Amino acid sequence: MTRVIQAQFSLMVEQLARLTSESAPDQPLYRVELPLPAIALKGFLASQSIKEKAYWSDRDGDYSVAALGYNWSEALSSRKDISVAFANARTLLGSLPELSGARCLCYLSFSDNIESIWPSFGYGRIILPLVEVVESRKGHVLGVNLRSGNDIEWQSSLRKAVEVIQSLTWQQQLPLINVQTTANGYIPSYNDWKEMIANAKNAFATAYLKKVVFSRETRLDINGQLSSWSLLHAWKQANPQSYQFWFQGDNEVFLGCSPERLVKRLENVISTEALAGTIVRGFDSTEDDQYARTLMNDRKNLHENRLVLDDICTQLASLCQTLEADRSHSIVKLRHIQHLRYQIRGVLNESVHDEHLLQALHPTPAVGGTPRREAMSFIAKHEPYARGLYAGVCGTLSVQKSDFSVAIRSARLTEQSLMLYSGAGIVEASVAEDEWLELDNKIATVVDILSCQRDQKYNVQVC
């Protein structure tokens, strides 16, 4: 099978070589596609040394993309850049045929407060892959996106695409997880956490703040080689109905396996959700069902979820012709925890685009709080570390389809450290100790992965 894959990549090089004798097409962007046999995207990416690479997969199993090299990318310095950057991406992609498989990838930070941004990533970025392998229910496709605004740009894109393909190796097996980790503290500490929640309760008493989401960074020191791709693979095995994302920064990567959708759009139809309210899983089905019933009737968690639902509906009301939410909540079950969820659907007004949806919804009360401005200000004042991309946005966008996840259940990996992120919604009835335990439960999957025995057949295994 590897030889068939190599043959298709070689065929792509031949097609690109023939294009070098032609003038630039009369359009800003040109795409070449070839079918591929099945390929393990994360294993394939793990073996590549190219610096510009990225990965994203939706939670429904409809679309995954492995990006190798950037055809075009635009850095965002703040929320104010979202509208122009997304309009630029839409214009670029709009020059392709309607059924083209090209999409841009993007990430945005939780906040554009300079003290909250990770320098390695900046506030955000939109990326159009140069070479990509796309996996969908129809199969695998090798795609190359070429800039064609003028002959110089055209020849440069062709040359760079050929260089990327010729540099590839064909290994698809993920490295074994073979590390020892040592806990190196929390930010905030438990004592600081209790003080933060006490401050929040004082703010609730004045009625200017209804909910605030506080978070924590858990730092693990690494002894050995930890493959971020193997970690991501195991994470997905544990929580299969989740988005996956992997983005490269300067000497570090951001990755995650998030259950939460910010918004999905197909043409002018959108779907989103209020995912808030948490309880642990049970040891067996009977106990698990008991916990689920407790969650569905718990006043504190119902109140927390309702705040998120009401805010999302309020934010979307002016953008939609029609908008409806489920009449009752449902339960989302992950490996260690379960959440309350309301699903929301709408039909957009004309001339409403992805940037308008992101400006309206990000960050939701599920990761920030409500009212939004007051909660964001409260977090900036009291949370003692930089959230960066944690609780931000990761997703894909195109003219016809877009899908954005909330970047929770995420981690940042450097050469010697792994930082795990988790948050908890704080309302008037919150108890500091219970919320701290919730933070532990939300990172338990990764902690389990790192402490498990290795499995030679699957490379990684979740206990």
Tab-separated table of C-alpha atoms in Angstrom:
chain	number	residue	atom	x	y	z
A	1	MET	CA	0.000	0.000	0.000
A	2	THR	CA	2.889	2.351	0.755
A	3	ARG	CA	4.096	1.978	-2.819
A	4	VAL	CA	0.670	2.956	-4.132
A	5	ILE	CA	0.691	6.062	-1.910
A	6	GLN	CA	4.202	6.978	-3.080
A	7	ALA	CA	3.136	6.468	-6.700
A	8	GLN	CA	0.259	8.937	-6.286
A	9	PHE	CA	2.541	11.535	-4.726
A	10	SER	CA	4.999	10.992	-7.599
A	11	LEU	CA	2.148	11.431	-10.063
A	12	MET	CA	1.282	14.710	-8.363
A	13	VAL	CA	4.901	15.884	-8.803
A	14	GLU	CA	4.666	15.047	-12.504
A	15	GLN	CA	1.451	17.046	-12.839
A	16	LEU	CA	2.985	20.015	-11.042
A	17	ALA	CA	6.077	19.816	-13.244
A	18	ARG	CA	3.905	20.024	-16.361
A	19	LEU	CA	2.173	23.105	-14.953
A	20	THR	CA	5.505	24.959	-14.730
A	21	SER	CA	5.434	25.372	-18.522
A	22	GLU	CA	2.062	27.123	-18.364
A	23	SER	CA	1.251	30.717	-17.480
A	24	ALA	CA	-0.511	31.481	-14.224
A	25	PRO	CA	-4.272	30.807	-14.413
A	26	ASP	CA	-6.508	33.857	-14.383
A	27	GLN	CA	-7.639	33.337	-10.767
A	28	PRO	CA	-6.029	33.905	-7.364
A	29	LEU	CA	-5.997	30.221	-6.398
A	30	TYR	CA	-5.685	26.952	-8.327
A	31	ARG	CA	-6.121	23.461	-6.871
A	32	VAL	CA	-4.915	20.048	-8.056
A	33	GLU	CA	-6.327	16.832	-6.544
A	34	LEU	CA	-5.564	13.119	-6.783
A	35	PRO	CA	-7.217	10.185	-4.962
A	36	LEU	CA	-5.197	8.294	-2.361
A	37	PRO	CA	-5.602	4.947	-0.636
A	38	ALA	CA	-6.276	5.064	3.099
A	39	ILE	CA	-3.472	6.700	5.041
A	40	ALA	CA	-3.024	7.123	8.804
A	41	LEU	CA	-2.873	10.904	8.955
A	42	LYS	CA	-1.439	11.374	12.433
A	43	GLY	CA	1.224	8.693	11.912
A	44	PHE	CA	2.082	10.198	8.544
A	45	LEU	CA	2.433	13.702	10.010
A	46	ALA	CA	4.485	12.406	12.943
A	47	SER	CA	7.180	11.192	10.543
A	48	GLN	CA	7.539	14.502	8.656
A	49	SER	CA	10.244	17.002	9.585
A	50	ILE	CA	8.650	19.988	7.809
A	51	LYS	CA	8.136	22.900	10.193
A	52	GLU	CA	4.881	24.108	8.679
A	53	LYS	CA	2.291	21.463	9.441
A	54	ALA	CA	-1.079	21.260	11.148
A	55	TYR	CA	-3.961	18.860	11.744
A	56	TRP	CA	-7.673	19.152	12.369
A	57	SER	CA	-10.501	16.623	12.524
A	58	ASP	CA	-14.198	17.139	13.177
A	59	ARG	CA	-16.006	15.191	15.865
A	60	ASP	CA	-18.437	13.442	13.491
A	61	GLY	CA	-15.859	11.615	11.366
A	62	ASP	CA	-16.770	13.610	8.246
A	63	TYR	CA	-13.558	15.561	7.653
A	64	SER	CA	-9.903	15.383	8.694
A	65	VAL	CA	-6.998	17.255	7.159
A	66	ALA	CA	-3.230	16.893	7.416
A	67	ALA	CA	-1.524	20.103	6.266
A	68	LEU	CA	2.056	20.125	4.959
A	69	GLY	CA	3.367	23.601	4.259
A	70	TYR	CA	1.379	26.826	4.084
A	71	ASN	CA	0.183	28.226	0.764
A	72	TRP	CA	-1.081	31.351	2.516
A	73	SER	CA	-1.373	32.372	6.130
A	74	GLU	CA	-2.420	35.511	7.926
A	75	ALA	CA	-1.554	36.329	11.522
A	76	LEU	CA	-4.141	38.082	13.699
A	77	SER	CA	-3.046	40.421	16.466
A	78	SER	CA	-6.463	40.950	18.093
A	79	ARG	CA	-10.214	40.406	17.716
A	80	LYS	CA	-10.316	43.478	15.498
A	81	ASP	CA	-8.436	41.525	12.801
A	82	ILE	CA	-10.997	38.714	12.557
A	83	SER	CA	-13.312	40.407	10.065
A	84	VAL	CA	-10.628	41.368	7.530
A	85	ALA	CA	-8.684	38.104	7.833
A	86	PHE	CA	-11.762	35.928	7.373
A	87	ALA	CA	-12.969	38.045	4.463
A	88	ASN	CA	-9.535	37.604	2.842
A	89	ALA	CA	-9.763	33.832	3.271
A	90	ARG	CA	-13.270	33.756	1.844
A	91	THR	CA	-12.195	35.786	-1.201
A	92	LEU	CA	-9.245	33.480	-1.822
A	93	LEU	CA	-11.277	30.271	-1.499
A	94	GLY	CA	-14.145	31.774	-3.479
A	95	SER	CA	-11.997	31.749	-6.630
A	96	LEU	CA	-12.107	27.924	-6.675
A	97	PRO	CA	-14.943	25.809	-8.113
A	98	GLU	CA	-17.839	25.347	-5.694
A	99	LEU	CA	-17.163	21.630	-5.108
A	100	SER	CA	-13.468	22.132	-4.366
A	101	GLY	CA	-12.297	20.461	-1.171
A	102	ALA	CA	-10.096	23.358	-0.064
A	103	ARG	CA	-10.577	24.802	3.414
A	104	CYS	CA	-8.531	27.082	5.613
A	105	LEU	CA	-7.549	26.105	9.145
A	106	CYS	CA	-7.546	28.624	11.958
A	107	TYR	CA	-6.900	29.148	15.627
A	108	LEU	CA	-7.803	32.067	17.888
A	109	SER	CA	-6.789	32.764	21.488
A	110	PHE	CA	-9.240	33.021	24.349
A	111	SER	CA	-8.501	36.726	24.801
A	112	ASP	CA	-6.549	39.406	22.951
A	113	ASN	CA	-5.337	40.868	26.223
A	114	ILE	CA	-1.569	40.992	25.685
A	115	GLU	CA	-0.946	39.301	29.044
A	116	SER	CA	-3.126	36.353	27.995
A	117	ILE	CA	-1.462	35.648	24.623
A	118	TRP	CA	1.239	33.016	24.156
A	119	PRO	CA	4.076	34.687	22.179
A	120	SER	CA	4.761	31.463	20.296
A	121	PHE	CA	1.316	31.598	18.649
A	122	GLY	CA	0.179	35.210	18.866
A	123	TYR	CA	-3.528	35.953	19.071
A	124	GLY	CA	-4.461	33.793	16.080
A	125	ARG	CA	-3.764	32.645	12.548
A	126	ILE	CA	-5.584	31.500	9.401
A	127	ILE	CA	-3.778	28.916	7.266
A	128	LEU	CA	-4.401	27.611	3.754
A	129	PRO	CA	-2.347	24.404	3.360
A	130	LEU	CA	0.024	24.104	0.423
A	131	VAL	CA	-0.038	20.300	0.332
A	132	GLU	CA	-2.752	18.430	2.204
A	133	VAL	CA	-4.196	14.981	2.679
A	134	VAL	CA	-7.938	15.115	3.315
A	135	GLU	CA	-9.884	12.215	4.796
A	136	SER	CA	-13.667	12.164	4.435
A	137	ARG	CA	-16.408	9.559	4.172
A	138	LYS	CA	-15.708	9.489	0.425
A	139	GLY	CA	-12.081	8.445	0.962
A	140	HIS	CA	-8.679	10.135	0.939
A	141	VAL	CA	-7.563	12.926	-1.389
A	142	LEU	CA	-4.168	14.497	-1.977
A	143	GLY	CA	-4.659	18.195	-2.663
A	144	VAL	CA	-2.248	20.965	-3.638
A	145	ASN	CA	-3.322	24.614	-3.408
A	146	LEU	CA	-1.364	26.967	-5.674
A	147	ARG	CA	-1.293	30.764	-5.615
A	148	SER	CA	-1.760	32.048	-9.146
A	149	GLY	CA	-2.110	35.811	-8.949
A	150	ASN	CA	0.870	36.299	-11.286
A	151	ASP	CA	3.559	34.200	-12.973
A	152	ILE	CA	6.142	34.751	-10.222
A	153	GLU	CA	3.719	33.683	-7.506
A	154	TRP	CA	2.563	30.734	-9.643
A	155	GLN	CA	6.066	29.391	-10.231
A	156	SER	CA	7.013	29.896	-6.588
A	157	SER	CA	3.969	27.907	-5.401
A	158	LEU	CA	4.705	25.080	-7.828
A	159	ARG	CA	8.349	24.920	-6.789
A	160	LYS	CA	7.562	24.923	-3.081
A	161	ALA	CA	4.868	22.227	-3.445
A	162	VAL	CA	7.285	19.938	-5.292
A	163	GLU	CA	9.948	20.521	-2.627
A	164	VAL	CA	7.481	19.614	0.141
A	165	ILE	CA	6.366	16.405	-1.558
A	166	GLN	CA	9.920	15.319	-2.377
A	167	SER	CA	10.939	15.817	1.271
A	168	LEU	CA	8.269	13.451	2.623
A	169	THR	CA	8.909	10.120	4.287
A	170	TRP	CA	6.360	7.319	4.184
A	171	GLN	CA	6.276	6.008	7.740
A	172	GLN	CA	2.728	5.919	9.158
A	173	GLN	CA	3.220	4.139	12.479
A	174	LEU	CA	2.996	6.315	15.557
A	175	PRO	CA	5.930	6.347	17.992
A	176	LEU	CA	5.459	4.547	21.280
A	177	ILE	CA	4.680	6.656	24.326
A	178	ASN	CA	7.744	6.107	26.471
A	179	VAL	CA	8.016	8.887	29.013
A	180	GLN	CA	8.020	9.497	32.697
A	181	THR	CA	6.281	12.614	33.937
A	182	THR	CA	6.696	14.473	37.191
A	183	ALA	CA	4.104	16.891	38.543
A	184	ASN	CA	5.515	20.406	38.743
A	185	GLY	CA	2.672	22.349	40.279
A	186	TYR	CA	-0.522	24.189	39.426
A	187	ILE	CA	-1.252	27.743	38.425
A	188	PRO	CA	-3.238	28.856	40.356
A	189	SER	CA	-2.409	26.908	43.510
A	190	TYR	CA	-5.275	25.465	45.515
A	191	ASN	CA	-5.103	28.293	48.062
A	192	ASP	CA	-5.179	30.870	45.267
A	193	TRP	CA	-8.102	28.982	43.715
A	194	LYS	CA	-10.134	29.283	46.909
A	195	GLU	CA	-9.393	32.984	47.065
A	196	MET	CA	-10.434	33.456	43.408
A	197	ILE	CA	-13.771	31.775	44.033
A	198	ALA	CA	-14.347	33.856	47.152
A	199	ASN	CA	-13.733	36.983	45.066
A	200	ALA	CA	-16.182	35.720	42.440
A	201	LYS	CA	-18.871	35.145	45.055
A	202	ASN	CA	-18.426	38.688	46.283
A	203	ALA	CA	-18.966	39.857	42.710
A	204	PHE	CA	-22.097	37.693	42.365
A	205	ALA	CA	-23.479	39.367	45.479
A	206	THR	CA	-23.273	42.758	43.767
A	207	ALA	CA	-25.261	41.295	40.808
A	208	TYR	CA	-22.932	42.704	38.133
A	209	LEU	CA	-21.504	39.208	37.476
A	210	LYS	CA	-23.599	36.052	37.069
A	211	LYS	CA	-20.994	33.432	36.127
A	212	VAL	CA	-17.244	33.309	35.619
A	213	VAL	CA	-15.144	30.421	34.319
A	214	PHE	CA	-11.825	30.047	36.100
A	215	SER	CA	-9.144	27.716	34.756
A	216	ARG	CA	-5.900	26.080	35.787
A	217	GLU	CA	-2.602	25.128	34.182
A	218	THR	CA	-1.189	21.802	35.379
A	219	ARG	CA	2.513	21.459	34.546
A	220	LEU	CA	4.191	18.074	34.059
A	221	ASP	CA	7.940	17.735	33.554
A	222	ILE	CA	8.881	15.162	30.903
A	223	ASN	CA	11.691	12.623	31.066
A	224	GLY	CA	11.896	10.923	27.675
A	225	GLN	CA	10.377	11.528	24.246
A	226	LEU	CA	6.660	12.289	24.162
A	227	SER	CA	5.133	12.223	20.697
A	228	SER	CA	2.310	14.759	20.560
A	229	TRP	CA	0.794	12.696	17.727
A	230	SER	CA	0.697	9.507	19.792
A	231	LEU	CA	-0.819	11.434	22.678
A	232	LEU	CA	-3.470	12.920	20.397
A	233	HIS	CA	-4.256	9.488	18.934
A	234	ALA	CA	-4.746	7.940	22.368
A	235	TRP	CA	-6.821	10.921	23.470
A	236	LYS	CA	-9.164	10.392	20.530
A	237	GLN	CA	-9.447	6.681	21.314
A	238	ALA	CA	-10.611	7.569	24.813
A	239	ASN	CA	-13.097	10.247	23.689
A	240	PRO	CA	-14.029	9.350	20.093
A	241	GLN	CA	-16.802	11.912	19.585
A	242	SER	CA	-14.465	14.870	19.875
A	243	TYR	CA	-12.722	17.386	17.659
A	244	GLN	CA	-8.957	17.020	17.304
A	245	PHE	CA	-6.484	19.812	16.585
A	246	TRP	CA	-2.709	20.213	16.396
A	247	PHE	CA	-0.922	23.466	15.605
A	248	GLN	CA	2.775	24.312	15.530
A	249	GLY	CA	4.176	27.321	17.370
A	250	ASP	CA	7.782	28.369	17.979
A	251	ASN	CA	9.359	25.299	19.637
A	252	GLU	CA	6.030	24.129	21.045
A	253	VAL	CA	2.745	22.659	19.887
A	254	PHE	CA	-0.866	23.136	20.931
A	255	LEU	CA	-3.081	20.087	20.718
A	256	GLY	CA	-6.379	18.883	22.045
A	257	CYS	CA	-9.403	16.638	21.850
A	258	SER	CA	-12.433	18.817	22.508
A	259	PRO	CA	-16.060	17.686	22.832
A	260	GLU	CA	-17.424	21.213	22.371
A	261	ARG	CA	-18.632	22.827	19.174
A	262	LEU	CA	-18.600	26.599	18.901
A	263	VAL	CA	-20.571	26.683	15.659
A	264	LYS	CA	-20.923	24.638	12.469
A	265	ARG	CA	-22.224	26.172	9.236
A	266	LEU	CA	-23.431	24.533	6.035
A	267	GLU	CA	-24.273	27.291	3.560
A	268	ASN	CA	-26.606	29.474	5.708
A	269	VAL	CA	-27.684	26.813	8.229
A	270	ILE	CA	-25.871	26.735	11.558
A	271	SER	CA	-25.747	24.492	14.599
A	272	THR	CA	-24.215	25.220	17.964
A	273	GLU	CA	-24.684	24.122	21.570
A	274	ALA	CA	-24.651	25.100	25.202
A	275	LEU	CA	-22.255	22.625	26.837
A	276	ALA	CA	-21.954	23.389	30.544
A	277	GLY	CA	-22.580	21.539	33.764
A	278	THR	CA	-20.370	18.595	34.719
A	279	ILE	CA	-20.396	15.430	36.792
A	280	VAL	CA	-18.135	12.340	36.883
A	281	ARG	CA	-18.820	8.998	35.197
A	282	GLY	CA	-19.852	5.984	37.251
A	283	PHE	CA	-17.946	2.737	37.759
A	284	ASP	CA	-20.740	0.742	36.089
A	285	SER	CA	-23.827	1.516	33.999
A	286	THR	CA	-26.127	1.696	37.016
A	287	GLU	CA	-23.974	4.214	38.862
A	288	ASP	CA	-23.324	6.101	35.625
A	289	ASP	CA	-27.068	6.506	35.030
A	290	GLN	CA	-27.514	7.667	38.617
A	291	TYR	CA	-24.896	10.367	38.117
A	292	ALA	CA	-26.558	11.400	34.856
A	293	ARG	CA	-29.941	11.769	36.566
A	294	THR	CA	-28.299	13.762	39.340
A	295	LEU	CA	-26.720	16.085	36.782
A	296	MET	CA	-29.993	16.578	34.889
A	297	ASN	CA	-31.718	17.646	38.098
A	298	ASP	CA	-28.944	19.559	39.841
A	299	ARG	CA	-29.976	23.196	40.306
A	300	LYS	CA	-26.427	24.550	40.277
A	301	ASN	CA	-25.497	22.814	37.000
A	302	LEU	CA	-28.858	23.560	35.370
A	303	HIS	CA	-28.437	27.222	36.243
A	304	GLU	CA	-24.890	27.247	34.829
A	305	ASN	CA	-26.059	25.666	31.582
A	306	ARG	CA	-29.057	27.974	31.274
A	307	LEU	CA	-26.829	31.030	31.476
A	308	VAL	CA	-24.833	29.706	28.522
A	309	LEU	CA	-27.946	28.814	26.521
A	310	ASP	CA	-29.593	32.191	27.058
A	311	ASP	CA	-26.457	34.096	26.124
A	312	ILE	CA	-25.892	32.127	22.903
A	313	CYS	CA	-29.499	32.607	21.818
A	314	THR	CA	-29.319	36.322	22.610
A	315	GLN	CA	-26.086	36.741	20.635
A	316	LEU	CA	-27.439	34.870	17.597
A	317	ALA	CA	-30.948	36.348	17.519
A	318	SER	CA	-30.054	39.336	15.352
A	319	LEU	CA	-27.973	37.203	12.958
A	320	CYS	CA	-30.635	34.594	12.180
A	321	GLN	CA	-33.915	34.434	10.298
A	322	THR	CA	-34.970	31.543	12.527
A	323	LEU	CA	-33.427	30.146	15.690
A	324	GLU	CA	-34.504	27.225	17.859
A	325	ALA	CA	-33.097	25.207	20.746
A	326	ASP	CA	-33.884	21.760	22.097
A	327	ARG	CA	-36.842	21.729	24.440
A	328	SER	CA	-34.825	19.847	27.068
A	329	HIS	CA	-31.197	19.101	27.795
A	330	SER	CA	-29.284	15.936	26.955
A	331	ILE	CA	-26.128	14.319	28.319
A	332	VAL	CA	-22.731	14.117	26.610
A	333	LYS	CA	-20.658	11.254	28.039
A	334	LEU	CA	-16.853	11.357	27.898
A	335	ARG	CA	-14.390	8.935	29.435
A	336	HIS	CA	-14.223	10.460	32.910
A	337	ILE	CA	-16.995	13.056	32.951
A	338	GLN	CA	-20.410	13.876	31.504
A	339	HIS	CA	-21.893	17.235	30.546
A	340	LEU	CA	-25.281	18.879	30.139
A	341	ARG	CA	-25.993	20.022	26.586
A	342	TYR	CA	-28.653	22.022	24.754
A	343	GLN	CA	-28.403	21.972	20.962
A	344	ILE	CA	-29.286	25.091	18.964
A	345	ARG	CA	-30.048	25.459	15.235
A	346	GLY	CA	-30.603	28.493	13.041
A	347	VAL	CA	-30.852	29.900	9.536
A	348	LEU	CA	-28.629	32.915	8.964
A	349	ASN	CA	-29.684	36.245	7.544
A	350	GLU	CA	-28.181	37.208	4.207
A	351	SER	CA	-24.649	38.623	4.332
A	352	VAL	CA	-23.875	36.998	7.695
A	353	HIS	CA	-20.495	35.263	7.517
A	354	ASP	CA	-18.221	33.220	9.773
A	355	GLU	CA	-16.522	36.306	11.173
A	356	HIS	CA	-19.876	37.628	12.413
A	357	LEU	CA	-20.581	34.308	14.133
A	358	LEU	CA	-17.170	34.271	15.814
A	359	GLN	CA	-17.498	37.871	16.975
A	360	ALA	CA	-20.933	37.056	18.423
A	361	LEU	CA	-20.136	33.731	20.101
A	362	HIS	CA	-16.461	33.686	21.075
A	363	PRO	CA	-15.790	33.275	23.929
A	364	THR	CA	-19.059	31.714	25.097
A	365	PRO	CA	-20.168	31.787	28.743
A	366	ALA	CA	-19.148	28.110	28.873
A	367	VAL	CA	-15.484	29.185	28.910
A	368	GLY	CA	-15.666	32.857	29.913
A	369	GLY	CA	-18.782	33.741	31.839
A	370	THR	CA	-21.695	36.119	31.744
A	371	PRO	CA	-22.096	38.987	31.149
A	372	ARG	CA	-19.220	38.454	28.720
A	373	ARG	CA	-17.390	41.783	29.091
A	374	GLU	CA	-17.565	41.753	32.877
A	375	ALA	CA	-16.510	38.095	33.080
A	376	MET	CA	-13.546	38.612	30.735
A	377	SER	CA	-12.408	41.589	32.772
A	378	PHE	CA	-12.772	39.579	35.990
A	379	ILE	CA	-10.689	36.702	34.563
A	380	ALA	CA	-7.967	39.088	33.375
A	381	LYS	CA	-7.776	40.585	36.867
A	382	HIS	CA	-7.828	37.375	38.928
A	383	GLU	CA	-6.480	34.472	36.845
A	384	PRO	CA	-2.691	34.314	37.403
A	385	TYR	CA	-1.475	32.829	34.117
A	386	ALA	CA	-1.803	33.263	30.342
A	387	ARG	CA	-4.556	31.115	28.819
A	388	GLY	CA	-3.302	31.605	25.273
A	389	LEU	CA	-5.131	29.234	22.928
A	390	TYR	CA	-6.792	27.309	25.746
A	391	ALA	CA	-10.577	27.927	25.554
A	392	GLY	CA	-10.044	29.717	22.255
A	393	VAL	CA	-11.180	28.490	18.842
A	394	CYS	CA	-9.769	25.900	16.427
A	395	GLY	CA	-11.500	25.043	13.187
A	396	THR	CA	-11.849	25.038	9.432
A	397	LEU	CA	-13.559	27.493	7.113
A	398	SER	CA	-14.592	27.671	3.476
A	399	VAL	CA	-17.257	29.398	1.419
A	400	GLN	CA	-19.738	26.526	1.698
A	401	LYS	CA	-18.792	24.887	5.014
A	402	SER	CA	-17.182	25.898	8.280
A	403	ASP	CA	-16.791	24.113	11.600
A	404	PHE	CA	-15.254	25.606	14.742
A	405	SER	CA	-14.514	23.875	18.024
A	406	VAL	CA	-13.915	25.409	21.442
A	407	ALA	CA	-10.320	24.564	22.366
A	408	ILE	CA	-10.962	22.928	25.728
A	409	ARG	CA	-9.454	19.559	26.788
A	410	SER	CA	-6.197	20.842	25.404
A	411	ALA	CA	-2.482	20.850	26.138
A	412	ARG	CA	0.725	22.685	25.252
A	413	LEU	CA	3.857	20.623	24.697
A	414	THR	CA	7.426	21.888	24.805
A	415	GLU	CA	10.614	19.841	24.718
A	416	GLN	CA	10.668	19.312	28.477
A	417	SER	CA	7.143	20.103	29.733
A	418	LEU	CA	3.496	19.308	29.120
A	419	MET	CA	0.939	21.852	30.285
A	420	LEU	CA	-2.635	20.578	30.717
A	421	TYR	CA	-5.562	22.990	30.862
A	422	SER	CA	-8.956	22.687	32.505
A	423	GLY	CA	-11.657	25.076	33.649
A	424	ALA	CA	-14.770	25.167	35.794
A	425	GLY	CA	-17.826	27.391	35.666
A	426	ILE	CA	-18.240	29.294	38.907
A	427	VAL	CA	-21.700	30.435	40.005
A	428	GLU	CA	-23.105	31.501	43.353
A	429	ALA	CA	-23.623	27.903	44.524
A	430	SER	CA	-20.107	26.716	43.604
A	431	VAL	CA	-17.887	25.047	46.231
A	432	ALA	CA	-14.153	25.597	45.781
A	433	GLU	CA	-13.148	22.024	46.642
A	434	ASP	CA	-15.720	20.503	44.270
A	435	GLU	CA	-14.636	22.762	41.417
A	436	TRP	CA	-10.965	21.867	42.011
A	437	LEU	CA	-11.850	18.177	41.738
A	438	GLU	CA	-13.668	18.948	38.490
A	439	LEU	CA	-10.423	20.395	37.125
A	440	ASP	CA	-8.682	17.118	37.998
A	441	ASN	CA	-11.412	15.064	36.323
A	442	LYS	CA	-11.094	17.073	33.107
A	443	ILE	CA	-7.385	16.250	32.709
A	444	ALA	CA	-7.704	12.650	33.955
A	445	THR	CA	-7.783	11.164	30.444
A	446	VAL	CA	-4.335	12.506	29.573
A	447	VAL	CA	-2.951	11.574	32.967
A	448	ASP	CA	-4.225	8.019	32.388
A	449	ILE	CA	-2.643	7.859	28.935
A	450	LEU	CA	0.749	8.848	30.287
A	451	SER	CA	0.607	6.261	33.066
A	452	CYS	CA	-0.597	3.324	30.923
A	453	GLN	CA	1.263	0.305	29.674
A	454	ARG	CA	2.254	0.530	26.011
A	455	ASP	CA	0.559	-1.740	23.492
A	456	GLN	CA	2.814	-2.839	20.624
A	457	LYS	CA	-0.124	-3.437	18.277
A	458	TYR	CA	-1.748	-0.037	18.598
A	459	ASN	CA	1.320	1.857	19.844
A	460	VAL	CA	-0.756	3.626	22.481
A	461	GLN	CA	-3.508	2.463	24.775
A	462	VAL	CA	-5.804	4.084	27.255
A	463	CYS	CA	-6.340	2.157	30.498
